[in-house]
mmCIF file of C-alpha atoms and ligand atoms in Angstrom:
data_model
loop_
_atom_site.group_PDB
_atom_site.id
_atom_site.type_symbol
_atom_site.label_atom_id
_atom_site.label_comp_id
_atom_site.label_asym_id
_atom_site.label_seq_id
_atom_site.Cartn_x
_atom_site.Cartn_y
_atom_site.Cartn_z
ATOM 1 C CA MET A 1 -80.504 29.483 -63.872
ATOM 2 C CA PRO A 2 -80.466 31.218 -66.970
ATOM 3 C CA GLU A 3 -77.748 33.620 -67.943
ATOM 4 C CA ALA A 4 -80.337 36.600 -68.178
ATOM 5 C CA LEU A 5 -81.403 35.818 -64.541
ATOM 6 C CA ARG A 6 -78.019 35.493 -63.259
ATOM 7 C CA ARG A 7 -77.174 39.043 -64.495
ATOM 8 C CA ALA A 8 -80.460 40.561 -63.297
ATOM 9 C CA CYS A 9 -79.413 39.525 -59.749
ATOM 10 C CA ASP A 10 -75.992 40.961 -60.312
ATOM 11 C CA ILE A 11 -76.804 44.536 -59.131
ATOM 12 C CA PRO A 12 -75.480 46.713 -56.509
ATOM 13 C CA THR A 13 -77.706 46.362 -53.240
ATOM 14 C CA ILE A 14 -80.352 48.525 -53.232
ATOM 15 C CA ASP A 15 -81.893 50.606 -50.254
ATOM 16 C CA HIS A 16 -84.976 48.265 -49.592
ATOM 17 C CA ARG A 17 -86.522 51.509 -47.911
ATOM 18 C CA SER A 18 -86.070 53.597 -50.803
ATOM 19 C CA GLN A 19 -88.789 54.559 -53.573
ATOM 20 C CA VAL A 20 -87.501 52.198 -56.038
ATOM 21 C CA PHE A 21 -88.274 49.091 -54.082
ATOM 22 C CA PRO A 22 -92.118 48.998 -53.918
ATOM 23 C CA GLY A 23 -92.025 49.176 -57.725
ATOM 24 C CA ILE A 24 -89.854 46.026 -57.809
ATOM 25 C CA LEU A 25 -92.060 44.105 -55.039
ATOM 26 C CA ASN A 26 -95.380 44.765 -56.553
ATOM 27 C CA ALA A 27 -94.201 43.850 -60.369
ATOM 28 C CA ALA A 28 -93.028 40.552 -58.762
ATOM 29 C CA ARG A 29 -96.664 40.265 -56.700
ATOM 30 C CA THR A 30 -98.165 40.802 -60.166
ATOM 31 C CA GLY A 31 -95.992 38.681 -62.072
ATOM 32 C CA VAL A 32 -96.418 35.368 -59.458
ATOM 33 C CA GLN A 33 -100.323 36.252 -59.549
ATOM 34 C CA SER A 34 -100.178 35.843 -63.121
ATOM 35 C CA VAL A 35 -98.953 32.263 -63.083
ATOM 36 C CA ILE A 36 -101.378 30.875 -61.014
ATOM 37 C CA LYS A 37 -104.469 30.881 -62.523
ATOM 38 C CA SER A 38 -106.770 32.508 -59.930
ATOM 39 C CA ALA A 39 -108.745 35.370 -59.867
ATOM 40 C CA SER A 40 -108.995 36.139 -56.310
ATOM 41 C CA ALA A 41 -106.169 34.216 -54.389
ATOM 42 C CA GLU A 42 -103.504 36.223 -52.784
ATOM 43 C CA VAL A 43 -99.813 35.344 -52.646
ATOM 44 C CA PHE A 44 -97.264 35.704 -49.684
ATOM 45 C CA ILE A 45 -93.774 36.260 -50.797
ATOM 46 C CA PHE A 46 -90.976 35.525 -48.187
ATOM 47 C CA PRO A 47 -87.326 34.605 -47.711
ATOM 48 C CA SER A 48 -87.701 30.852 -46.797
ATOM 49 C CA THR A 49 -87.018 27.477 -47.668
ATOM 50 C CA GLY A 50 -89.851 25.337 -48.891
ATOM 51 C CA THR A 51 -89.847 24.088 -45.483
ATOM 52 C CA GLY A 52 -91.022 27.493 -44.566
ATOM 53 C CA GLY A 53 -93.702 27.128 -46.905
ATOM 54 C CA TRP A 54 -95.119 24.173 -45.178
ATOM 55 C CA GLU A 55 -94.923 25.739 -41.606
ATOM 56 C CA THR A 56 -96.576 28.974 -43.040
ATOM 57 C CA ALA A 57 -99.727 27.006 -44.501
ATOM 58 C CA ILE A 58 -99.947 25.118 -41.059
ATOM 59 C CA SER A 59 -99.469 28.329 -39.392
ATOM 60 C CA ASN A 60 -102.377 30.334 -40.794
ATOM 61 C CA THR A 61 -105.002 27.759 -41.030
ATOM 62 C CA LEU A 62 -104.565 25.325 -38.246
ATOM 63 C CA SER A 63 -104.802 24.825 -34.404
ATOM 64 C CA PRO A 64 -102.951 22.127 -31.933
ATOM 65 C CA GLY A 65 -105.157 19.269 -31.739
ATOM 66 C CA ASP A 66 -106.618 19.719 -35.199
ATOM 67 C CA LEU A 67 -106.695 16.497 -37.478
ATOM 68 C CA VAL A 68 -105.077 16.519 -41.055
ATOM 69 C CA LEU A 69 -105.334 13.774 -43.629
ATOM 70 C CA VAL A 70 -101.854 13.176 -45.693
ATOM 71 C CA PRO A 71 -102.214 11.221 -48.654
ATOM 72 C CA ALA A 72 -98.463 10.381 -49.335
ATOM 73 C CA THR A 73 -96.588 9.363 -52.529
ATOM 74 C CA GLY A 74 -93.129 9.960 -51.266
ATOM 75 C CA ARG A 75 -90.868 11.383 -48.790
ATOM 76 C CA PHE A 76 -92.181 15.123 -48.988
ATOM 77 C CA ALA A 77 -95.620 14.532 -48.087
ATOM 78 C CA HIS A 78 -94.235 12.610 -44.980
ATOM 79 C CA GLY A 79 -92.129 15.980 -44.484
ATOM 80 C CA TRP A 80 -94.959 18.216 -44.139
ATOM 81 C CA ALA A 81 -96.777 15.596 -41.999
ATOM 82 C CA GLU A 82 -93.505 15.742 -39.879
ATOM 83 C CA ILE A 83 -93.959 19.857 -39.706
ATOM 84 C CA ALA A 84 -97.676 19.664 -38.825
ATOM 85 C CA LYS A 85 -96.864 17.285 -35.862
ATOM 86 C CA ALA A 86 -94.113 19.576 -34.535
ATOM 87 C CA MET A 87 -96.496 22.084 -34.334
ATOM 88 C CA GLY A 88 -99.215 19.971 -32.275
ATOM 89 C CA VAL A 89 -101.435 19.157 -34.822
ATOM 90 C CA GLU A 90 -102.542 15.642 -35.267
ATOM 91 C CA THR A 91 -101.899 13.718 -38.722
ATOM 92 C CA GLU A 92 -103.222 10.712 -40.225
ATOM 93 C CA ILE A 93 -100.957 9.688 -43.087
ATOM 94 C CA MET A 94 -102.688 7.594 -45.821
ATOM 95 C CA ASP A 95 -99.408 6.098 -47.217
ATOM 96 C CA PHE A 96 -99.514 4.961 -51.029
ATOM 97 C CA GLY A 97 -95.869 3.757 -51.348
ATOM 98 C CA LEU A 98 -93.129 4.889 -53.498
ATOM 99 C CA ARG A 99 -94.730 3.661 -56.979
ATOM 100 C CA ASP A 100 -98.335 4.437 -56.721
ATOM 101 C CA THR A 101 -100.343 7.496 -56.958
ATOM 102 C CA ILE A 102 -103.290 8.381 -54.216
ATOM 103 C CA ASP A 103 -106.073 6.008 -54.115
ATOM 104 C CA LEU A 104 -109.288 8.320 -54.554
ATOM 105 C CA ASP A 105 -111.669 5.891 -53.241
ATOM 106 C CA ARG A 106 -109.566 5.462 -50.092
ATOM 107 C CA VAL A 107 -109.579 9.024 -49.554
ATOM 108 C CA LYS A 108 -113.303 9.499 -50.146
ATOM 109 C CA ALA A 109 -114.124 6.664 -47.747
ATOM 110 C CA ARG A 110 -112.041 7.895 -44.961
ATOM 111 C CA LEU A 111 -113.510 11.584 -45.228
ATOM 112 C CA SER A 112 -117.180 10.217 -45.761
ATOM 113 C CA GLU A 113 -116.895 8.614 -42.384
ATOM 114 C CA ASP A 114 -115.372 11.752 -40.567
ATOM 115 C CA ASP A 115 -117.176 13.692 -38.209
ATOM 116 C CA GLY A 116 -115.657 16.838 -38.743
ATOM 117 C CA ARG A 117 -112.483 16.157 -37.387
ATOM 118 C CA ILE A 118 -110.304 16.574 -40.383
ATOM 119 C CA LYS A 119 -109.635 20.224 -41.165
ATOM 120 C CA ALA A 120 -107.112 19.807 -44.488
ATOM 121 C CA VAL A 121 -106.097 17.558 -46.939
ATOM 122 C CA MET A 122 -102.475 18.011 -47.397
ATOM 123 C CA THR A 123 -100.660 16.600 -50.237
ATOM 124 C CA VAL A 124 -97.762 16.841 -53.026
ATOM 125 C CA GLN A 125 -98.388 17.561 -56.546
ATOM 126 C CA THR A 126 -95.086 16.088 -57.619
ATOM 127 C CA ASP A 127 -93.188 14.014 -55.085
ATOM 128 C CA THR A 128 -89.498 15.105 -55.935
ATOM 129 C CA SER A 129 -88.240 11.646 -54.124
ATOM 130 C CA THR A 130 -90.575 9.248 -56.208
ATOM 131 C CA GLY A 131 -91.254 11.467 -59.463
ATOM 132 C CA VAL A 132 -94.671 10.922 -59.149
ATOM 133 C CA ARG A 133 -97.300 13.223 -60.235
ATOM 134 C CA ASN A 134 -100.460 13.085 -58.422
ATOM 135 C CA ASP A 135 -103.658 14.446 -60.043
ATOM 136 C CA MET A 136 -104.778 17.470 -58.226
ATOM 137 C CA ALA A 137 -108.107 18.117 -60.171
ATOM 138 C CA ALA A 138 -109.262 14.590 -59.469
ATOM 139 C CA LEU A 139 -108.387 14.797 -55.746
ATOM 140 C CA ARG A 140 -110.308 17.879 -55.306
ATOM 141 C CA HIS A 141 -113.122 15.981 -57.163
ATOM 142 C CA ALA A 142 -112.984 13.254 -54.728
ATOM 143 C CA ILE A 143 -113.119 15.433 -51.933
ATOM 144 C CA ASP A 144 -115.931 17.376 -53.370
ATOM 145 C CA GLU A 145 -117.880 14.151 -53.885
ATOM 146 C CA THR A 146 -117.980 13.214 -50.246
ATOM 147 C CA GLY A 147 -118.890 16.806 -49.446
ATOM 148 C CA HIS A 148 -116.362 17.042 -47.007
ATOM 149 C CA ASP A 149 -115.393 20.918 -45.966
ATOM 150 C CA ALA A 150 -111.663 20.285 -45.424
ATOM 151 C CA LEU A 151 -109.206 22.752 -46.595
ATOM 152 C CA PHE A 152 -107.228 21.533 -49.708
ATOM 153 C CA MET A 153 -103.561 22.347 -49.156
ATOM 154 C CA VAL A 154 -100.957 21.021 -51.927
ATOM 155 C CA ASP A 155 -97.114 21.526 -52.151
ATOM 156 C CA CYS A 156 -96.478 22.392 -55.697
ATOM 157 C CA MET A 157 -92.475 22.904 -54.955
ATOM 158 C CA ALA A 158 -91.265 20.912 -57.627
ATOM 159 C CA SER A 159 -94.080 20.902 -60.185
ATOM 160 C CA PHE A 160 -94.965 24.907 -60.144
ATOM 161 C CA GLY A 161 -93.613 26.374 -63.538
ATOM 162 C CA CYS A 162 -93.258 22.878 -65.039
ATOM 163 C CA ASP A 163 -96.554 20.922 -64.417
ATOM 164 C CA ARG A 164 -100.231 22.479 -65.115
ATOM 165 C CA PHE A 165 -101.550 23.978 -61.785
ATOM 166 C CA GLU A 166 -104.640 25.807 -61.542
ATOM 167 C CA MET A 167 -105.610 27.157 -58.197
ATOM 168 C CA ASP A 168 -109.173 28.378 -58.873
ATOM 169 C CA ALA A 169 -110.511 25.343 -61.162
ATOM 170 C CA TRP A 170 -108.942 22.560 -58.637
ATOM 171 C CA GLY A 171 -110.418 24.493 -55.514
ATOM 172 C CA VAL A 172 -107.120 24.520 -53.946
ATOM 173 C CA ASP A 173 -107.049 26.614 -50.721
ATOM 174 C CA VAL A 174 -103.272 26.915 -49.926
ATOM 175 C CA MET A 175 -100.726 26.318 -52.429
ATOM 176 C CA ILE A 176 -96.761 26.320 -51.442
ATOM 177 C CA THR A 177 -93.831 26.689 -53.815
ATOM 178 C CA GLY A 178 -90.263 27.899 -53.714
ATOM 179 C CA SER A 179 -88.054 30.172 -55.976
ATOM 180 C CA GLN A 180 -85.490 27.684 -56.809
ATOM 181 C CA LYS A 181 -87.155 25.016 -59.046
ATOM 182 C CA GLY A 182 -89.590 25.918 -61.901
ATOM 183 C CA LEU A 183 -89.163 29.575 -61.363
ATOM 184 C CA MET A 184 -85.329 29.237 -61.961
ATOM 185 C CA THR A 185 -84.790 31.766 -59.289
ATOM 186 C CA PRO A 186 -81.942 31.229 -56.580
ATOM 187 C CA PRO A 187 -82.928 29.250 -53.388
ATOM 188 C CA GLY A 188 -84.502 31.325 -50.864
ATOM 189 C CA LEU A 189 -87.877 32.684 -51.763
ATOM 190 C CA GLY A 190 -90.895 30.997 -50.443
ATOM 191 C CA PHE A 191 -94.590 31.531 -51.883
ATOM 192 C CA VAL A 192 -97.650 30.829 -50.386
ATOM 193 C CA TYR A 193 -100.808 31.097 -52.088
ATOM 194 C CA PHE A 194 -104.118 30.944 -50.152
ATOM 195 C CA SER A 195 -107.879 31.499 -50.998
ATOM 196 C CA ASP A 196 -110.639 33.457 -48.862
ATOM 197 C CA LYS A 197 -111.531 29.838 -47.435
ATOM 198 C CA ALA A 198 -107.807 29.539 -46.024
ATOM 199 C CA ASP A 199 -108.084 33.432 -44.956
ATOM 200 C CA ARG A 200 -110.817 32.943 -42.939
ATOM 201 C CA ALA A 201 -109.411 29.631 -41.192
ATOM 202 C CA ARG A 202 -106.572 32.075 -40.166
ATOM 203 C CA GLU A 203 -109.212 33.839 -38.031
ATOM 204 C CA THR A 204 -108.955 30.956 -35.497
ATOM 205 C CA ALA A 205 -105.851 29.361 -36.242
ATOM 206 C CA GLN A 206 -104.012 28.842 -33.128
ATOM 207 C CA CYS A 207 -100.497 27.615 -34.731
ATOM 208 C CA LEU A 208 -100.284 31.413 -36.064
ATOM 209 C CA THR A 209 -97.073 33.218 -34.892
ATOM 210 C CA HIS A 210 -95.763 36.443 -35.614
ATOM 211 C CA TYR A 211 -93.259 36.000 -38.528
ATOM 212 C CA TRP A 212 -95.446 33.595 -40.742
ATOM 213 C CA ASP A 213 -98.820 35.369 -40.426
ATOM 214 C CA TRP A 214 -99.729 36.006 -44.041
ATOM 215 C CA ARG A 215 -102.412 38.834 -43.864
ATOM 216 C CA PRO A 216 -100.271 41.781 -42.151
ATOM 217 C CA ARG A 217 -97.762 40.707 -44.888
ATOM 218 C CA VAL A 218 -99.997 40.882 -47.930
ATOM 219 C CA ASP A 219 -101.433 43.959 -46.500
ATOM 220 C CA PRO A 220 -98.813 45.730 -44.600
ATOM 221 C CA PRO A 221 -99.634 48.801 -42.708
ATOM 222 C CA TYR A 222 -96.487 50.571 -44.163
ATOM 223 C CA PHE A 223 -94.403 49.330 -47.156
ATOM 224 C CA TYR A 224 -91.486 47.943 -44.837
ATOM 225 C CA LYS A 225 -93.656 45.321 -43.349
ATOM 226 C CA TYR A 226 -94.360 43.693 -46.263
ATOM 227 C CA PHE A 227 -91.129 41.373 -45.443
ATOM 228 C CA ASP A 228 -91.020 42.490 -41.680
ATOM 229 C CA GLY A 229 -87.318 42.851 -42.197
ATOM 230 C CA THR A 230 -84.555 43.406 -44.777
ATOM 231 C CA ALA A 231 -86.215 42.759 -47.921
ATOM 232 C CA PRO A 232 -84.400 39.795 -50.332
ATOM 233 C CA THR A 233 -83.695 42.322 -53.156
ATOM 234 C CA HIS A 234 -81.649 40.543 -55.394
ATOM 235 C CA HIS A 235 -83.847 37.393 -55.321
ATOM 236 C CA LEU A 236 -86.818 39.783 -56.452
ATOM 237 C CA TYR A 237 -84.674 40.955 -59.444
ATOM 238 C CA GLY A 238 -84.153 37.330 -60.705
ATOM 239 C CA LEU A 239 -87.806 36.663 -59.999
ATOM 240 C CA ASP A 240 -88.971 39.531 -62.018
ATOM 241 C CA GLU A 241 -86.609 38.295 -64.958
ATOM 242 C CA ALA A 242 -87.909 34.782 -64.538
ATOM 243 C CA LEU A 243 -91.473 35.875 -64.849
ATOM 244 C CA ASN A 244 -90.564 37.860 -67.790
ATOM 245 C CA MET A 245 -89.175 34.811 -69.375
ATOM 246 C CA ILE A 246 -92.227 32.529 -68.609
ATOM 247 C CA GLY A 247 -94.690 35.361 -69.685
ATOM 248 C CA GLU A 248 -92.717 35.579 -73.087
ATOM 249 C CA GLU A 249 -92.535 32.317 -73.449
ATOM 250 C CA GLY A 250 -96.257 31.687 -72.634
ATOM 251 C CA LEU A 251 -97.241 29.632 -69.333
ATOM 252 C CA ASP A 252 -99.276 26.937 -71.730
ATOM 253 C CA THR A 253 -95.767 26.472 -74.086
ATOM 254 C CA VAL A 254 -93.751 26.447 -70.705
ATOM 255 C CA TRP A 255 -95.860 23.256 -69.805
ATOM 256 C CA HIS A 256 -95.897 21.756 -73.062
ATOM 257 C CA ARG A 257 -92.072 22.116 -73.303
ATOM 258 C CA HIS A 258 -91.568 20.147 -70.059
ATOM 259 C CA ALA A 259 -94.200 17.646 -71.224
ATOM 260 C CA VAL A 260 -92.251 17.086 -74.362
ATOM 261 C CA LEU A 261 -88.554 16.882 -72.857
ATOM 262 C CA SER A 262 -90.178 14.621 -69.777
ATOM 263 C CA ARG A 263 -91.077 12.126 -72.718
ATOM 264 C CA ALA A 264 -87.907 12.270 -74.363
ATOM 265 C CA ILE A 265 -86.232 11.232 -71.253
ATOM 266 C CA TRP A 266 -88.575 8.525 -70.552
ATOM 267 C CA ALA A 267 -88.066 7.235 -74.153
ATOM 268 C CA ALA A 268 -84.304 6.765 -73.629
ATOM 269 C CA PHE A 269 -84.658 5.194 -69.880
ATOM 270 C CA ASP A 270 -87.683 3.031 -71.026
ATOM 271 C CA HIS A 271 -85.621 1.755 -74.121
ATOM 272 C CA TRP A 272 -82.397 1.477 -72.141
ATOM 273 C CA GLY A 273 -84.491 -1.015 -69.538
ATOM 274 C CA THR A 274 -85.266 -3.201 -72.177
ATOM 275 C CA ASP A 275 -82.214 -5.038 -71.765
ATOM 276 C CA GLY A 276 -81.037 -4.745 -68.045
ATOM 277 C CA PRO A 277 -81.822 -3.349 -64.702
ATOM 278 C CA LEU A 278 -82.912 0.374 -65.312
ATOM 279 C CA GLU A 279 -86.161 1.498 -64.472
ATOM 280 C CA VAL A 280 -88.167 4.537 -64.503
ATOM 281 C CA ASN A 281 -89.726 4.443 -60.741
ATOM 282 C CA MET A 282 -93.108 5.113 -61.914
ATOM 283 C CA HIS A 283 -94.496 2.621 -64.594
ATOM 284 C CA ASP A 284 -97.705 4.411 -65.417
ATOM 285 C CA HIS A 285 -96.602 7.502 -67.963
ATOM 286 C CA ALA A 286 -99.733 9.401 -67.016
ATOM 287 C CA LEU A 287 -98.419 9.326 -63.178
ATOM 288 C CA ARG A 288 -94.846 10.390 -64.302
ATOM 289 C CA SER A 289 -93.595 13.977 -63.343
ATOM 290 C CA HIS A 290 -92.803 16.586 -65.773
ATOM 291 C CA SER A 291 -89.925 18.226 -63.697
ATOM 292 C CA VAL A 292 -88.166 15.083 -62.413
ATOM 293 C CA THR A 293 -87.664 11.415 -62.918
ATOM 294 C CA ALA A 294 -86.460 8.989 -60.239
ATOM 295 C CA LEU A 295 -84.659 5.852 -61.756
ATOM 296 C CA ARG A 296 -83.883 2.369 -60.567
ATOM 297 C CA ALA A 297 -80.566 0.869 -61.375
ATOM 298 C CA GLY A 298 -81.015 -2.349 -59.598
ATOM 299 C CA SER A 299 -77.566 -2.397 -58.046
ATOM 300 C CA ALA A 300 -75.136 -0.094 -56.466
ATOM 301 C CA LYS A 301 -74.120 1.054 -60.213
ATOM 302 C CA GLY A 302 -76.678 3.736 -59.695
ATOM 303 C CA THR A 303 -74.229 5.715 -57.500
ATOM 304 C CA LYS A 304 -71.379 4.532 -59.523
ATOM 305 C CA LEU A 305 -73.077 6.260 -62.606
ATOM 306 C CA ARG A 306 -74.047 9.277 -60.737
ATOM 307 C CA GLN A 307 -70.372 9.882 -59.537
ATOM 308 C CA TRP A 308 -68.955 9.137 -63.272
ATOM 309 C CA CYS A 309 -71.431 11.882 -64.821
ATOM 310 C CA GLU A 310 -70.434 14.185 -61.978
ATOM 311 C CA THR A 311 -66.767 13.621 -61.962
ATOM 312 C CA LYS A 312 -66.039 12.741 -65.275
ATOM 313 C CA ALA A 313 -68.490 14.587 -67.379
ATOM 314 C CA GLY A 314 -70.069 17.720 -65.381
ATOM 315 C CA LEU A 315 -73.575 16.528 -64.983
ATOM 316 C CA THR A 316 -74.910 16.379 -61.734
ATOM 317 C CA LEU A 317 -77.780 13.845 -61.031
ATOM 318 C CA GLY A 318 -79.948 13.786 -58.069
ATOM 319 C CA ILE A 319 -79.237 11.359 -55.184
ATOM 320 C CA GLY A 320 -82.161 8.646 -54.716
ATOM 321 C CA LEU A 321 -84.399 10.112 -52.004
ATOM 322 C CA GLY A 322 -86.459 8.335 -49.638
ATOM 323 C CA MET A 323 -86.224 4.946 -51.385
ATOM 324 C CA ALA A 324 -83.591 3.334 -48.898
ATOM 325 C CA ASP A 325 -82.350 4.103 -45.561
ATOM 326 C CA ASP A 326 -79.391 6.026 -45.075
ATOM 327 C CA GLY A 327 -76.370 3.500 -44.988
ATOM 328 C CA ALA A 328 -78.327 0.531 -46.428
ATOM 329 C CA PRO A 329 -76.811 -1.138 -49.387
ATOM 330 C CA GLU A 330 -79.869 -0.558 -51.371
ATOM 331 C CA TRP A 331 -79.106 3.699 -50.912
ATOM 332 C CA ASP A 332 -76.944 3.029 -53.827
ATOM 333 C CA HIS A 333 -79.687 1.639 -56.363
ATOM 334 C CA PHE A 334 -81.394 4.964 -56.810
ATOM 335 C CA PHE A 335 -80.916 8.045 -58.727
ATOM 336 C CA ARG A 336 -82.748 11.109 -59.991
ATOM 337 C CA LEU A 337 -82.780 13.347 -63.223
ATOM 338 C CA GLY A 338 -84.199 16.850 -62.483
ATOM 339 C CA HIS A 339 -85.528 18.706 -65.796
ATOM 340 C CA MET A 340 -87.425 21.638 -64.291
ATOM 341 C CA GLY A 341 -87.272 24.997 -65.102
ATOM 342 C CA HIS A 342 -84.429 26.432 -67.680
ATOM 343 C CA VAL A 343 -84.247 23.139 -69.700
ATOM 344 C CA ASN A 344 -84.378 22.766 -73.398
ATOM 345 C CA ALA A 345 -83.885 20.144 -76.012
ATOM 346 C CA GLN A 346 -79.697 20.511 -76.223
ATOM 347 C CA MET A 347 -79.627 20.434 -72.348
ATOM 348 C CA ILE A 348 -81.718 17.238 -71.958
ATOM 349 C CA LEU A 349 -80.097 15.247 -75.175
ATOM 350 C CA GLY A 350 -76.899 16.512 -73.944
ATOM 351 C CA ALA A 351 -77.764 15.030 -70.754
ATOM 352 C CA LEU A 352 -78.750 11.842 -71.757
ATOM 353 C CA ALA A 353 -75.996 11.342 -73.940
ATOM 354 C CA THR A 354 -73.683 11.717 -71.126
ATOM 355 C CA ILE A 355 -75.734 9.309 -69.141
ATOM 356 C CA GLU A 356 -75.533 6.761 -71.784
ATOM 357 C CA ALA A 357 -71.829 7.208 -71.687
ATOM 358 C CA GLY A 358 -71.698 6.614 -68.098
ATOM 359 C CA LEU A 359 -73.692 3.721 -68.334
ATOM 360 C CA ILE A 360 -70.894 2.511 -70.903
ATOM 361 C CA ALA A 361 -68.354 3.418 -68.632
ATOM 362 C CA VAL A 362 -69.647 2.014 -65.454
ATOM 363 C CA ASP A 363 -70.541 -1.160 -67.246
ATOM 364 C CA LEU A 364 -74.428 -1.020 -66.225
ATOM 365 C CA PRO A 365 -76.181 -3.530 -68.798
ATOM 366 C CA HIS A 366 -78.840 -1.603 -71.218
ATOM 367 C CA ALA A 367 -80.228 -1.901 -74.940
ATOM 368 C CA SER A 368 -78.111 0.465 -77.053
ATOM 369 C CA GLY A 369 -80.306 3.388 -79.187
ATOM 370 C CA GLY A 370 -81.734 5.328 -76.240
ATOM 371 C CA ILE A 371 -80.611 8.442 -77.604
ATOM 372 C CA GLU A 372 -82.316 7.752 -80.848
ATOM 373 C CA ARG A 373 -85.266 7.258 -79.500
ATOM 374 C CA ALA A 374 -85.144 10.293 -77.420
ATOM 375 C CA ALA A 375 -84.431 12.242 -80.463
ATOM 376 C CA GLU A 376 -87.312 10.943 -82.143
ATOM 377 C CA VAL A 377 -89.937 12.239 -79.555
ATOM 378 C CA ILE A 378 -88.172 15.721 -79.728
ATOM 379 C CA ALA A 379 -88.415 15.740 -83.615
ATOM 380 C CA ASP A 380 -92.144 14.698 -83.515
ATOM 381 C CA ALA A 381 -93.142 17.178 -81.319
ATOM 382 C CA THR A 382 -91.325 19.676 -82.969
ATOM 383 C CA ARG A 383 -91.777 19.115 -86.561
ATOM 384 C CA ASP A 384 -93.201 21.876 -88.637
HETATM 385 N N1 PLP B 1 -91.590 19.863 -51.166
HETATM 386 C C1 PLP B 1 -91.095 19.269 -52.165
HETATM 387 C C2 PLP B 1 -92.007 18.351 -53.174
HETATM 388 C C3 PLP B 1 -89.713 19.397 -52.331
HETATM 389 O O1 PLP B 1 -89.125 18.952 -53.522
HETATM 390 C C4 PLP B 1 -89.171 20.115 -51.811
HETATM 391 C C5 PLP B 1 -87.368 20.201 -51.750
HETATM 392 O O2 PLP B 1 -86.973 19.728 -52.782
HETATM 393 C C6 PLP B 1 -89.603 20.544 -50.237
HETATM 394 C C7 PLP B 1 -90.867 20.740 -50.083
HETATM 395 C C8 PLP B 1 -88.538 21.327 -49.397
HETATM 396 O O3 PLP B 1 -88.162 22.494 -49.998
HETATM 397 P P1 PLP B 1 -86.811 23.104 -49.146
HETATM 398 O O4 PLP B 1 -85.793 22.122 -49.269
HETATM 399 O O5 PLP B 1 -86.488 24.448 -50.023
HETATM 400 O O6 PLP B 1 -87.087 23.239 -47.936
#
């Protein structure tokens, strides 16, 4: 979280029924609308985790017994499918493993043979566990080629505000995200964007429940009903500041910054890996996320490195997620680097240099010179 955003949240609690509050909420609604590249999609902002966003998407569009197709490229697509299943929706998971993107031909073949049972295609743009970045425009195109009418629902938890996303151009019907990643705001706000088509599906959706129903929330009978409970006032102050920062930098520049910093990270890891077991999980650069990089250390030194960075140098790396079963010896082979939201060159170069110190300290074999490769990427991208 940027310092300015922390300060924005640090205010006395205001009366959420006061005249001040509608101004704050409306600014936040307009702000989040401005980063979605859509002329017509509506957004529902609510106190929730991303998991609540998953449930909202299903609740408003599907009924028990409906079938959804879930192209999966990591842990999180499975997570969304589990929620759907728990709500009585039938899920057909098309699993592309942990190191690949969605095979569009397989999706096309399945949709082409469908007799109208599949009501939605639900997938994840950036799967935070594998670090894959799936091409949502290409998936939309593939769906269109089959002429299938399924809703297109996308989880952008890890990619929103970091990687290009275009709701209208990509024909996305429901997009879910949260406050805590690219939006730099404390965890606790969910966002669900929905198209007219998704809103029409709500008319018949039998999974719909009172709290998750987006229609009375985005169009409340009276103001208090927007949140249908005590409003998350402090989060909204933070969100407003985040949106100001994104607006000042410019969304395209924000995406570009993430792309450059990602290339710097890959340059370091790809180089370190030329003489040792370190590997970026996704080989193809075109499939790598601009917000999170999943790494393979080839041995339990993955956990050792992560622990060294945290305890000796104050750098928190992510655990490997969904790569090996909990308790299995391989669980320690994986770790992840988050580079989303409030990140710049000095933070990333600092993190990479810390990791290099850690590689030396835990004796994880690697080629020296990774930092220089990362520095070159940043210098090349920023030369006047
Ligand atoms: N989807 C993706 C891609 C995520 O990365 C996460 C969390 O990291 C979630 C969904 C779930 O979000 P939450 O942890 O807020 O429930």
